[in-house]
Short mmCIF file of C-alpha atoms in Angstrom, two decimals:
data_model
loop_
_atom_site.label_atom_id
_atom_site.label_comp_id
_atom_site.label_asym_id
_atom_site.label_seq_id
_atom_site.Cartn_x
_atom_site.Cartn_y
_atom_site.Cartn_z
CA MET U 12 16.97 8.75 60.98
CA ASP U 13 16.90 5.61 58.82
CA ILE U 14 18.45 2.24 59.66
CA TYR U 15 21.68 3.10 57.82
CA ASP U 16 22.26 6.21 59.94
CA LEU U 17 21.37 4.27 63.10
CA PHE U 18 24.00 1.61 62.38
CA PHE U 19 26.60 4.24 61.54
CA TYR U 20 26.18 5.96 64.92
CA LEU U 21 26.13 2.61 66.72
CA SER U 22 29.31 1.59 64.86
CA LEU U 23 31.11 4.69 66.19
CA GLY U 24 30.50 3.40 69.71
CA ALA U 25 31.52 -0.16 68.76
CA GLY U 26 34.65 1.16 66.99
CA PHE U 27 35.62 3.15 70.09
CA LEU U 28 35.07 0.05 72.25
CA MET U 29 37.26 -2.01 69.91
CA ALA U 30 39.97 0.70 69.98
CA PHE U 31 39.73 0.79 73.78
CA ASN U 32 40.33 -2.96 73.97
CA LEU U 33 43.05 -2.75 71.38
CA GLY U 34 44.87 -0.27 73.61
CA ALA U 35 44.18 -2.23 76.79
CA ASN U 36 45.24 -5.60 75.40
CA ASP U 37 47.13 -5.63 72.10
CA VAL U 38 49.05 -2.38 72.43
CA ALA U 39 49.92 -2.89 76.09
CA ASN U 40 52.31 -5.62 74.89
CA SER U 41 54.62 -2.94 73.48
CA MET U 42 55.52 -1.74 76.96
CA ALA U 43 55.25 -5.07 78.81
CA SER U 44 58.94 -6.04 78.69
CA ALA U 45 60.09 -2.52 79.66
CA VAL U 46 57.75 -2.55 82.67
CA GLY U 47 58.69 -6.14 83.56
CA ALA U 48 62.40 -5.25 83.48
CA ARG U 49 61.69 -2.11 85.57
CA ALA U 50 63.15 0.16 82.88
CA ILE U 51 60.04 2.31 83.39
CA THR U 52 57.11 2.24 85.81
CA VAL U 53 53.58 1.25 84.83
CA ARG U 54 52.51 4.90 85.10
CA GLN U 55 55.34 6.04 82.81
CA ALA U 56 54.51 3.21 80.36
CA VAL U 57 50.85 4.23 80.25
CA PHE U 58 51.79 7.88 79.67
CA ILE U 59 54.34 7.13 76.93
CA ALA U 60 52.25 4.45 75.17
CA SER U 61 49.10 6.62 75.22
CA ILE U 62 50.82 9.52 73.49
CA LEU U 63 52.83 7.45 71.00
CA ASN U 64 49.89 5.26 70.03
CA PHE U 65 47.66 8.29 69.53
CA VAL U 66 50.32 9.93 67.36
CA GLY U 67 50.88 6.68 65.43
CA ALA U 68 47.15 6.12 64.90
CA VAL U 69 46.27 9.67 63.80
CA PHE U 70 49.35 10.81 61.88
CA MET U 71 50.78 7.52 60.61
CA GLY U 72 47.67 5.29 60.51
CA SER U 73 46.37 3.80 57.29
CA HIS U 74 43.79 6.00 55.61
CA VAL U 75 42.68 3.11 53.41
CA THR U 76 41.56 -0.30 54.61
CA ALA U 77 42.95 -3.21 52.58
CA THR U 78 39.53 -4.60 51.72
CA VAL U 79 36.12 -4.38 53.31
CA SER U 80 36.48 -7.91 54.64
CA LYS U 81 40.27 -8.15 55.26
CA GLY U 82 40.37 -10.92 52.63
CA ILE U 83 38.54 -13.35 54.92
CA ILE U 84 35.27 -13.49 52.99
CA ASN U 85 34.38 -12.77 49.39
CA ALA U 86 32.41 -9.53 49.88
CA SER U 87 31.15 -9.55 46.27
CA ALA U 88 29.18 -12.74 47.08
CA ILE U 89 27.03 -10.70 49.50
CA SER U 90 24.73 -8.70 47.26
CA ASP U 91 22.68 -6.92 49.95
CA PRO U 92 24.66 -3.93 51.35
CA LYS U 93 22.38 -3.80 54.40
CA LEU U 94 23.39 -7.38 55.30
CA MET U 95 27.04 -6.42 54.91
CA MET U 96 26.54 -3.42 57.19
CA ILE U 97 24.82 -5.48 59.87
CA GLY U 98 27.51 -8.15 59.55
CA MET U 99 30.40 -5.70 59.94
CA PHE U 100 28.74 -4.16 62.98
CA ALA U 101 28.17 -7.61 64.52
CA ALA U 102 31.81 -8.52 63.80
CA LEU U 103 33.09 -5.32 65.41
CA LEU U 104 30.95 -5.83 68.50
CA ALA U 105 31.92 -9.52 68.80
CA ALA U 106 35.67 -8.85 68.44
CA ALA U 107 35.49 -6.01 71.00
CA THR U 108 33.55 -8.21 73.46
CA TRP U 109 36.08 -11.07 73.22
CA MET U 110 39.02 -8.70 73.65
CA LEU U 111 37.38 -7.11 76.69
CA ILE U 112 36.92 -10.54 78.29
CA ALA U 113 40.58 -11.41 77.56
CA THR U 114 41.76 -8.07 78.99
CA LEU U 115 39.71 -8.44 82.18
CA THR U 116 41.33 -11.86 82.69
CA SER U 117 44.75 -10.24 82.01
CA LEU U 118 45.58 -12.46 79.00
CA PRO U 119 47.04 -11.17 75.70
CA VAL U 120 45.17 -11.97 72.46
CA SER U 121 45.55 -10.78 68.87
CA SER U 122 43.18 -7.99 67.77
CA THR U 123 43.67 -9.02 64.13
CA HIS U 124 42.64 -12.61 64.85
CA SER U 125 39.64 -11.39 66.85
CA ILE U 126 38.26 -9.26 64.02
CA VAL U 127 39.12 -11.91 61.40
CA GLY U 128 37.28 -14.63 63.35
CA ALA U 129 34.29 -12.33 63.80
CA ILE U 130 34.11 -11.47 60.08
CA MET U 131 34.36 -15.17 59.23
CA GLY U 132 31.42 -15.85 61.58
CA PHE U 133 28.87 -13.64 59.87
CA GLY U 134 30.29 -14.60 56.45
CA LEU U 135 29.47 -18.25 57.17
CA VAL U 136 25.86 -17.37 58.00
CA VAL U 137 25.34 -15.09 54.99
CA GLY U 138 27.18 -16.96 52.25
CA GLY U 139 27.99 -20.41 53.62
CA PRO U 140 31.43 -22.10 53.77
CA ASP U 141 32.22 -21.27 50.13
CA VAL U 142 32.36 -17.52 50.83
CA VAL U 143 35.18 -17.92 53.40
CA ASN U 144 38.83 -17.77 52.35
CA TRP U 145 39.96 -20.90 54.19
CA LEU U 146 43.54 -20.46 53.01
CA LYS U 147 43.70 -17.21 54.98
CA ILE U 148 42.23 -18.94 58.03
CA GLY U 149 44.88 -21.68 57.65
CA GLY U 150 47.56 -18.97 57.64
CA ILE U 151 46.22 -17.65 60.94
CA VAL U 152 46.40 -21.10 62.49
CA LEU U 153 49.98 -21.33 61.19
CA SER U 154 50.80 -17.99 62.87
CA TRP U 155 50.09 -19.54 66.28
CA ILE U 156 53.30 -21.51 65.69
CA ILE U 157 55.39 -19.20 63.46
CA SER U 158 55.23 -15.95 65.48
CA PRO U 159 56.11 -17.23 68.96
CA PHE U 160 58.64 -19.80 67.67
CA PHE U 161 60.54 -17.25 65.55
CA ALA U 162 60.53 -14.60 68.28
CA ALA U 163 61.53 -17.10 70.98
CA THR U 164 64.44 -18.36 68.86
CA ILE U 165 65.75 -14.86 68.09
CA ALA U 166 65.33 -13.64 71.69
CA PHE U 167 67.03 -16.81 72.96
CA CYS U 168 70.02 -16.23 70.62
CA VAL U 169 70.31 -12.49 71.42
CA PHE U 170 70.21 -13.00 75.17
CA SER U 171 72.60 -15.98 74.96
CA HIS U 172 75.04 -13.77 73.04
CA ILE U 173 74.77 -10.95 75.59
CA ARG U 174 75.29 -13.42 78.41
CA LYS U 175 78.25 -15.16 76.77
CA TYR U 176 80.11 -12.10 75.50
CA ILE U 177 79.21 -9.55 78.21
CA LEU U 178 77.72 -10.90 81.43
CA TYR U 179 79.92 -14.02 81.71
CA LYS U 180 83.17 -12.16 80.95
CA LYS U 181 85.49 -10.99 83.72
CA GLN U 182 85.66 -7.42 82.39
CA PHE U 183 82.00 -7.21 81.44
CA ILE U 184 81.80 -3.39 81.59
CA ARG U 185 84.51 -3.21 78.95
CA GLN U 186 82.65 -5.87 76.94
CA ALA U 187 79.38 -3.90 77.30
CA LYS U 188 81.11 -0.79 75.92
CA ARG U 189 82.21 -2.87 72.95
CA TRP U 190 79.00 -4.78 72.18
CA ALA U 191 76.21 -2.40 73.25
CA PRO U 192 76.87 0.10 70.40
CA ILE U 193 76.82 -2.81 67.94
CA TRP U 194 73.45 -4.03 69.24
CA ALA U 195 72.18 -0.44 69.18
CA ALA U 196 73.23 -0.18 65.52
CA PHE U 197 71.42 -3.45 64.70
CA THR U 198 68.34 -2.20 66.51
CA VAL U 199 68.26 1.11 64.65
CA SER U 200 68.59 -0.63 61.26
CA LEU U 201 65.75 -2.96 62.29
CA ILE U 202 63.57 -0.01 63.35
CA ALA U 203 64.36 1.91 60.14
CA LEU U 204 63.46 -1.06 57.91
CA SER U 205 60.41 -1.83 60.00
CA PHE U 206 59.23 1.78 59.69
CA LEU U 207 59.74 1.77 55.91
CA TYR U 208 58.11 -1.63 55.27
CA LYS U 209 55.56 -2.03 58.06
CA THR U 210 53.98 1.34 58.77
CA PRO U 211 51.52 3.06 56.40
CA ALA U 212 53.65 6.25 56.56
CA GLY U 213 56.82 4.37 55.58
CA LYS U 214 55.11 2.46 52.76
CA SER U 215 53.80 5.73 51.29
CA LEU U 216 57.43 6.78 50.61
CA GLU U 217 57.71 3.83 48.16
CA LEU U 218 61.51 3.63 48.44
CA HIS U 219 63.42 1.07 46.34
CA TRP U 220 64.70 -1.81 48.52
CA LEU U 221 68.32 -0.82 47.77
CA THR U 222 67.65 2.77 48.89
CA ALA U 223 65.97 1.49 52.05
CA LEU U 224 68.91 -0.79 52.86
CA THR U 225 71.42 2.02 52.23
CA LEU U 226 69.45 4.37 54.48
CA ALA U 227 69.26 1.73 57.23
CA ALA U 228 73.01 1.01 56.93
CA ALA U 229 73.87 4.73 57.14
CA LEU U 230 71.70 5.18 60.25
CA SER U 231 73.34 2.10 61.78
CA MET U 232 76.82 3.50 61.30
CA VAL U 233 75.85 6.85 62.84
CA THR U 234 74.19 5.02 65.75
CA TRP U 235 77.25 2.83 66.33
CA PHE U 236 79.52 5.92 66.45
CA LEU U 237 77.20 7.90 68.74
CA GLY U 238 76.57 4.76 70.81
CA ARG U 239 80.27 4.37 71.57
CA LEU U 240 80.40 7.95 72.86
CA ALA U 241 77.16 7.60 74.84
CA VAL U 242 78.02 4.26 76.46
CA GLY U 243 81.46 5.58 77.44
CA ARG U 244 79.85 8.51 79.26
CA MET U 245 77.02 6.40 80.69
CA VAL U 246 79.35 3.91 82.40
CA MET U 247 82.52 5.69 83.53
CA ASP U 248 83.71 3.23 86.17
CA GLU U 249 84.73 -0.21 84.91
CA GLU U 250 84.29 -1.57 88.44
CA GLU U 251 80.64 -0.52 88.52
CA GLY U 252 79.33 -4.09 88.20
CA ALA U 253 76.40 -5.72 86.44
CA GLU U 254 74.15 -2.72 87.12
CA GLY U 255 76.31 -0.73 84.68
CA VAL U 256 75.50 -3.23 81.92
CA GLU U 257 71.80 -3.18 82.75
CA LEU U 258 71.84 0.64 82.70
CA VAL U 259 73.11 0.64 79.10
CA PHE U 260 70.49 -1.85 77.90
CA ARG U 261 67.77 -0.05 79.88
CA ARG U 262 68.20 3.01 77.67
CA MET U 263 68.10 0.90 74.53
CA GLN U 264 65.05 -1.01 75.70
CA VAL U 265 63.02 2.14 76.35
CA GLY U 266 63.84 3.26 72.79
CA THR U 267 62.65 -0.01 71.21
CA SER U 268 59.47 -0.06 73.31
CA CYS U 269 58.64 3.49 72.23
CA TYR U 270 59.06 2.54 68.59
CA VAL U 271 56.80 -0.53 68.96
CA ALA U 272 54.12 1.65 70.60
CA LEU U 273 54.25 4.15 67.73
CA ALA U 274 54.14 1.43 65.03
CA GLN U 275 51.30 -0.45 66.73
CA GLY U 276 49.18 2.69 66.83
CA ALA U 277 49.77 3.19 63.10
CA ASN U 278 49.16 -0.43 62.09
CA ASP U 279 46.43 -1.63 64.42
CA VAL U 280 44.04 1.32 64.42
CA ALA U 281 42.52 -0.06 61.19
CA ASN U 282 41.37 -3.16 63.11
CA ALA U 283 39.04 -0.93 65.12
CA ILE U 284 38.21 1.85 62.70
CA GLY U 285 38.30 0.00 59.33
CA PRO U 286 34.88 -1.67 59.84
CA VAL U 287 33.44 1.71 60.97
CA ALA U 288 34.64 3.29 57.72
CA VAL U 289 33.00 0.46 55.74
CA ILE U 290 29.69 0.98 57.56
CA TYR U 291 29.99 4.75 57.03
CA LEU U 292 30.38 4.25 53.27
CA ILE U 293 27.46 1.80 53.07
CA ALA U 294 25.29 4.17 55.13
CA LYS U 295 26.23 7.06 52.84
CA GLU U 296 26.06 5.37 49.42
CA HIS U 297 23.83 2.33 50.14
CA ALA U 298 26.30 0.23 48.15
CA LEU U 299 29.32 -2.06 48.66
CA PHE U 300 32.88 -0.92 47.93
CA ALA U 301 36.14 -2.84 47.60
CA GLN U 302 38.06 -0.28 49.70
CA ALA U 303 37.06 2.31 52.24
CA GLU U 304 38.92 5.54 52.90
CA ILE U 305 39.19 6.26 56.62
CA PRO U 306 38.48 9.94 57.47
CA THR U 307 40.97 11.59 59.83
CA SER U 308 38.18 12.24 62.37
CA MET U 309 37.71 8.46 62.68
CA LEU U 310 41.45 7.93 63.18
CA VAL U 311 41.27 10.52 65.98
CA LEU U 312 38.41 8.53 67.52
CA GLY U 313 40.52 5.37 67.26
CA GLY U 314 43.57 7.14 68.70
CA PHE U 315 41.58 8.37 71.71
CA GLY U 316 40.10 4.89 72.20
CA ILE U 317 43.54 3.24 72.17
CA ALA U 318 45.00 5.82 74.59
CA PHE U 319 41.96 5.48 76.88
CA GLY U 320 42.26 1.68 76.85
CA ILE U 321 45.93 1.73 77.82
CA SER U 322 45.24 4.22 80.61
CA ILE U 323 42.35 2.28 82.18
CA LEU U 324 43.19 -1.41 81.72
CA GLY U 325 46.63 -1.56 80.05
CA HIS U 326 48.35 -2.54 83.30
CA LYS U 327 46.63 -5.95 83.38
CA VAL U 328 48.15 -7.44 80.22
CA MET U 329 51.45 -5.63 80.84
CA ALA U 330 51.75 -7.45 84.18
CA THR U 331 51.06 -10.87 82.63
CA VAL U 332 53.50 -10.56 79.70
CA GLY U 333 56.16 -8.55 81.55
CA GLN U 334 56.16 -10.23 84.97
CA LYS U 335 54.24 -13.51 85.21
CA ILE U 336 55.80 -15.67 82.46
CA THR U 337 59.42 -15.19 83.56
CA THR U 338 61.59 -12.65 85.41
CA LEU U 339 62.92 -9.93 83.11
CA THR U 340 65.98 -7.72 83.46
CA ASN U 341 66.99 -4.95 81.06
CA THR U 342 69.28 -7.20 78.99
CA ARG U 343 66.53 -9.84 78.79
CA GLY U 344 63.92 -7.19 77.99
CA PHE U 345 66.08 -5.84 75.19
CA ALA U 346 66.40 -9.39 73.76
CA VAL U 347 62.58 -9.75 73.91
CA ASP U 348 61.97 -6.48 72.02
CA PHE U 349 64.64 -7.31 69.44
CA GLY U 350 63.20 -10.81 68.91
CA ALA U 351 59.61 -9.60 68.55
CA ALA U 352 60.46 -6.71 66.20
CA SER U 353 62.72 -8.93 64.03
CA THR U 354 60.03 -11.59 63.75
CA VAL U 355 57.32 -9.16 62.69
CA LEU U 356 59.59 -7.51 60.11
CA VAL U 357 61.20 -10.60 58.56
CA ALA U 358 58.23 -12.98 58.65
CA SER U 359 55.71 -10.48 57.32
CA ASN U 360 58.05 -9.49 54.45
CA LEU U 361 58.38 -13.19 53.59
CA GLY U 362 54.59 -13.35 53.38
CA LEU U 363 54.28 -15.44 56.55
CA PRO U 364 51.39 -14.63 58.88
CA VAL U 365 52.60 -13.08 62.13
CA SER U 366 51.06 -11.54 65.22
CA THR U 367 52.85 -8.88 67.29
CA THR U 368 51.12 -10.17 70.41
CA HIS U 369 52.28 -13.74 69.81
CA ALA U 370 55.80 -12.55 68.92
CA ALA U 371 56.06 -10.54 72.16
CA VAL U 372 55.02 -13.54 74.27
CA GLY U 373 57.34 -15.82 72.27
CA GLY U 374 60.26 -13.46 72.94
CA VAL U 375 59.59 -13.51 76.69
CA VAL U 376 59.49 -17.33 76.67
CA GLY U 377 62.73 -17.40 74.62
CA VAL U 378 64.77 -15.42 77.17
CA GLY U 379 63.19 -17.45 79.96
CA LEU U 380 64.22 -20.73 78.34
CA ALA U 381 67.77 -19.40 77.96
CA ARG U 382 67.94 -19.78 81.75
CA GLY U 383 66.28 -23.21 81.77
CA PHE U 384 62.75 -24.64 81.82
CA LYS U 385 62.27 -23.79 85.50
CA ALA U 386 62.56 -20.08 84.66
CA VAL U 387 59.28 -20.15 82.68
CA ASP U 388 55.84 -20.40 84.31
CA PHE U 389 54.20 -22.86 81.90
CA ARG U 390 50.84 -22.63 83.67
CA VAL U 391 50.54 -18.96 82.65
CA LEU U 392 51.86 -19.82 79.18
CA LEU U 393 49.29 -22.59 78.65
CA ARG U 394 46.44 -20.25 79.64
CA ILE U 395 47.70 -17.71 77.08
CA VAL U 396 47.95 -20.33 74.31
CA ALA U 397 44.43 -21.58 75.13
CA TYR U 398 43.11 -18.04 74.60
CA TRP U 399 45.00 -17.75 71.27
CA VAL U 400 43.43 -20.96 69.97
CA ALA U 401 39.98 -19.95 71.27
CA THR U 402 40.07 -16.44 69.75
CA VAL U 403 38.93 -17.24 66.19
CA PRO U 404 36.11 -19.74 67.04
CA ILE U 405 34.76 -17.67 69.97
CA ALA U 406 34.83 -14.41 68.00
CA ALA U 407 33.12 -16.21 65.09
CA LEU U 408 30.41 -17.74 67.29
CA THR U 409 29.73 -14.43 69.09
CA SER U 410 29.55 -12.63 65.76
CA ILE U 411 27.02 -15.20 64.45
CA ILE U 412 24.81 -14.70 67.52
CA PHE U 413 24.93 -10.88 67.23
CA PHE U 414 24.34 -11.04 63.47
CA VAL U 415 21.34 -13.38 63.66
CA LEU U 416 19.73 -11.25 66.40
CA LEU U 417 20.32 -7.97 64.53
CA LYS U 418 19.10 -9.42 61.23
CA TRP U 419 15.93 -10.66 62.92
CA LEU U 420 15.35 -7.19 64.45
CA CYS U 421 15.98 -5.36 61.18
CA TYR U 422 14.13 -7.63 58.78
CA SER U 423 11.15 -8.77 60.88
#
């Protein structure tokens, strides 16, 4: 076994560890609001998210990484493929380590920012500051503001609308029967567009934007019609009270959470398995490539890692996002999911950097603020923001330490 084979086998373990942490931390956000609003139990959330993320990762995950370095460093400036292989392994290990620390302290961080910071770290050592795409790093810093602010604003507006036109009305069951199908129709159009524009499976269809809009509008109309029938049967008694309203939004919230879990599996598996595919190609060909095809067996490894991570440690981050920032009900949880999903879809299509993790937390803060500042625990929020800001520099520093040690071992 030569050094290339050794690093490939080691990278399989590091990739699995990264996928584990991705499931435990990043992906757990998808079910946090549903658990916090008691739409489902933690055990049900773990079961549903494990299956949907595995399905998303294996059957809808990207088979091609965007670039070997995610656009953070200029890979062509690194002429030695062995250095690139060691660097990608160090980056994978550093990102996984930081995410594990964040998960054990129950705080949500972005897997994308972790791996980006780690790649930047070894890039700085190998090629100096000129090899780093600082514009991309600036975009990530910008996302610390854009993602939570957008999601908080949308969630605030959605929940304020539900409160004004349903919960604060005298005949709120009748109002729920009127507005819930409309919100369900909006949600389905959002999910349809998000699937077509955000998931690798949807993008592969290459639909014209007009076709995509028509399809989303048609699904919305069908949903609105079926929603009217379903809500009418779900809440028969107009004297049932606020629980009747929450029951309607509980069903909708479970649906949105399931979609987010599926989409996250499809989109985020590349954060864990992409670097493994790069190392596999370098080990096989002893050369650098602009893109790396991800074999299905590696997606299966990533899918198992994500599912395993949710099962073992997913409850920690779910509890923080779903219960410790503010108190969630089903109507509030629905507003959170709608705000986060809208932010990721709209902002990313406008070319703005967004993070699903930051959007989910922003949405929770938005519905909390709709009830006043006292409804939000700012001590928990500040700890979360501190981890967001620390993610890139800590992942970079850890990656540099791992890279220097591995390079010394391999070249001495």
